[in-house]
Short mmCIF file of the C-alpha atoms (twelve columns), coordinates in Angstrom:
data_MODEL
# 
_entry.id   MODEL 
# 
loop_
_atom_site.group_PDB 
_atom_site.id 
_atom_site.type_symbol 
_atom_site.label_atom_id 
_atom_site.label_alt_id 
_atom_site.label_comp_id 
_atom_site.label_asym_id 
_atom_site.label_seq_id 
_atom_site.Cartn_x 
_atom_site.Cartn_y 
_atom_site.Cartn_z 
_atom_site.pdbx_PDB_model_num 
ATOM 1  C CA . MET A 1  64.267 -115.556 -76.024 1 
ATOM 2  C CA . ALA A 2  62.692 -112.431 -77.412 1 
ATOM 3  C CA . PHE A 3  64.885 -108.825 -76.813 1 
ATOM 4  C CA . GLU A 4  63.623 -105.112 -77.199 1 
ATOM 5  C CA . GLU A 5  66.465 -103.989 -77.950 1 
ATOM 6  C CA . VAL A 6  69.950 -104.939 -79.010 1 
ATOM 7  C CA . ARG A 7  73.017 -102.406 -78.883 1 
ATOM 8  C CA . ARG A 8  76.954 -103.222 -79.471 1 
ATOM 9  C CA . VAL A 9  78.979 -100.332 -77.745 1 
ATOM 10 C CA . HIS A 10 83.033 -100.197 -77.592 1 
ATOM 11 C CA . GLY A 11 82.266 -103.712 -78.642 1 
ATOM 12 C CA . VAL A 12 80.568 -105.099 -75.740 1 
ATOM 13 C CA . VAL A 13 76.500 -106.574 -77.172 1 
ATOM 14 C CA . VAL A 14 73.572 -105.749 -74.674 1 
ATOM 15 C CA . PHE A 15 70.389 -107.330 -74.957 1 
ATOM 16 C CA . GLN A 16 67.723 -105.994 -73.566 1 
ATOM 17 C CA . ARG A 17 65.135 -108.124 -72.313 1 
ATOM 18 C CA . GLY A 18 62.178 -104.910 -70.779 1 
ATOM 19 C CA . GLU A 19 62.275 -102.930 -67.854 1 
ATOM 20 C CA . ALA A 20 60.969 -103.643 -64.580 1 
ATOM 21 C CA . LEU A 21 60.191 -100.347 -62.382 1 
ATOM 22 C CA . GLN A 22 61.569 -98.312  -65.696 1 
ATOM 23 C CA . SER A 23 64.791 -100.027 -65.200 1 
ATOM 24 C CA . PRO A 24 66.323 -101.738 -68.375 1 
ATOM 25 C CA . TYR A 25 67.309 -105.356 -67.842 1 
ATOM 26 C CA . GLY A 26 68.572 -108.389 -69.643 1 
ATOM 27 C CA . TYR A 27 72.271 -109.861 -71.003 1 
ATOM 28 C CA . ALA A 28 75.424 -108.789 -71.753 1 
ATOM 29 C CA . TRP A 29 78.073 -110.370 -74.335 1 
ATOM 30 C CA . SER A 30 81.746 -109.063 -73.962 1 
ATOM 31 C CA . PRO A 31 84.699 -110.735 -74.808 1 
ATOM 32 C CA . GLN A 32 86.826 -108.445 -73.294 1 
ATOM 33 C CA . GLY A 33 86.049 -109.310 -70.025 1 
ATOM 34 C CA . ASP A 34 83.973 -107.017 -67.635 1 
ATOM 35 C CA . PRO A 35 81.481 -104.953 -69.157 1 
ATOM 36 C CA . ALA A 36 81.202 -102.374 -66.506 1 
ATOM 37 C CA . PRO A 37 84.464 -100.280 -67.040 1 
ATOM 38 C CA . ILE A 38 83.956 -100.110 -70.464 1 
ATOM 39 C CA . LEU A 39 80.273 -98.781  -70.389 1 
ATOM 40 C CA . ALA A 40 81.255 -96.647  -67.637 1 
ATOM 41 C CA . ASP A 41 80.863 -93.009  -69.346 1 
ATOM 42 C CA . VAL A 42 78.259 -94.142  -72.396 1 
ATOM 43 C CA . GLU A 43 74.979 -92.976  -72.049 1 
ATOM 44 C CA . TRP A 44 72.239 -94.759  -73.764 1 
ATOM 45 C CA . SER A 45 69.259 -92.045  -73.501 1 
ATOM 46 C CA . GLU A 46 68.308 -88.436  -71.794 1 
ATOM 47 C CA . ASP A 47 68.029 -90.382  -68.975 1 
ATOM 48 C CA . HIS A 48 71.274 -91.454  -66.969 1 
ATOM 49 C CA . VAL A 49 71.943 -95.244  -66.534 1 
ATOM 50 C CA . ASP A 50 73.889 -96.866  -63.882 1 
ATOM 51 C CA . HIS A 51 75.137 -100.226 -65.347 1 
ATOM 52 C CA . ARG A 52 75.194 -103.278 -63.210 1 
ATOM 53 C CA . PHE A 53 76.714 -106.719 -64.602 1 
ATOM 54 C CA . GLU A 54 77.226 -110.343 -62.899 1 
ATOM 55 C CA . HIS A 55 79.262 -112.742 -64.571 1 
ATOM 56 C CA . LEU A 56 77.277 -115.791 -65.918 1 
ATOM 57 C CA . GLU A 57 79.863 -117.878 -68.333 1 
ATOM 58 C CA . GLY A 58 82.270 -117.321 -70.672 1 
ATOM 59 C CA . ALA A 59 81.764 -113.700 -72.134 1 
ATOM 60 C CA . PHE A 60 77.830 -113.581 -70.682 1 
ATOM 61 C CA . TYR A 61 76.676 -111.741 -68.309 1 
ATOM 62 C CA . SER A 62 73.363 -110.475 -66.429 1 
ATOM 63 C CA . TRP A 63 72.796 -106.941 -67.041 1 
ATOM 64 C CA . GLN A 64 70.336 -104.637 -65.271 1 
ATOM 65 C CA . GLY A 65 70.350 -100.891 -65.895 1 
ATOM 66 C CA . ARG A 66 68.941 -98.304  -62.784 1 
ATOM 67 C CA . ARG A 67 67.758 -94.899  -63.486 1 
# 
């Protein structure tokens, strides 16, 4: 699997796979549990991104950002 970008914010690692219709998507690893409240106030760029996570297994989540 190839990733365009990997970020670590507040202990959550987000692996960006790409963008669809200018919305980033990929996976997140969060050993602290649901990453949504942890990343709720994080601004990653000048464009605001709303984060959406779906639990996959263990500490892994699918991730989609919406601009």
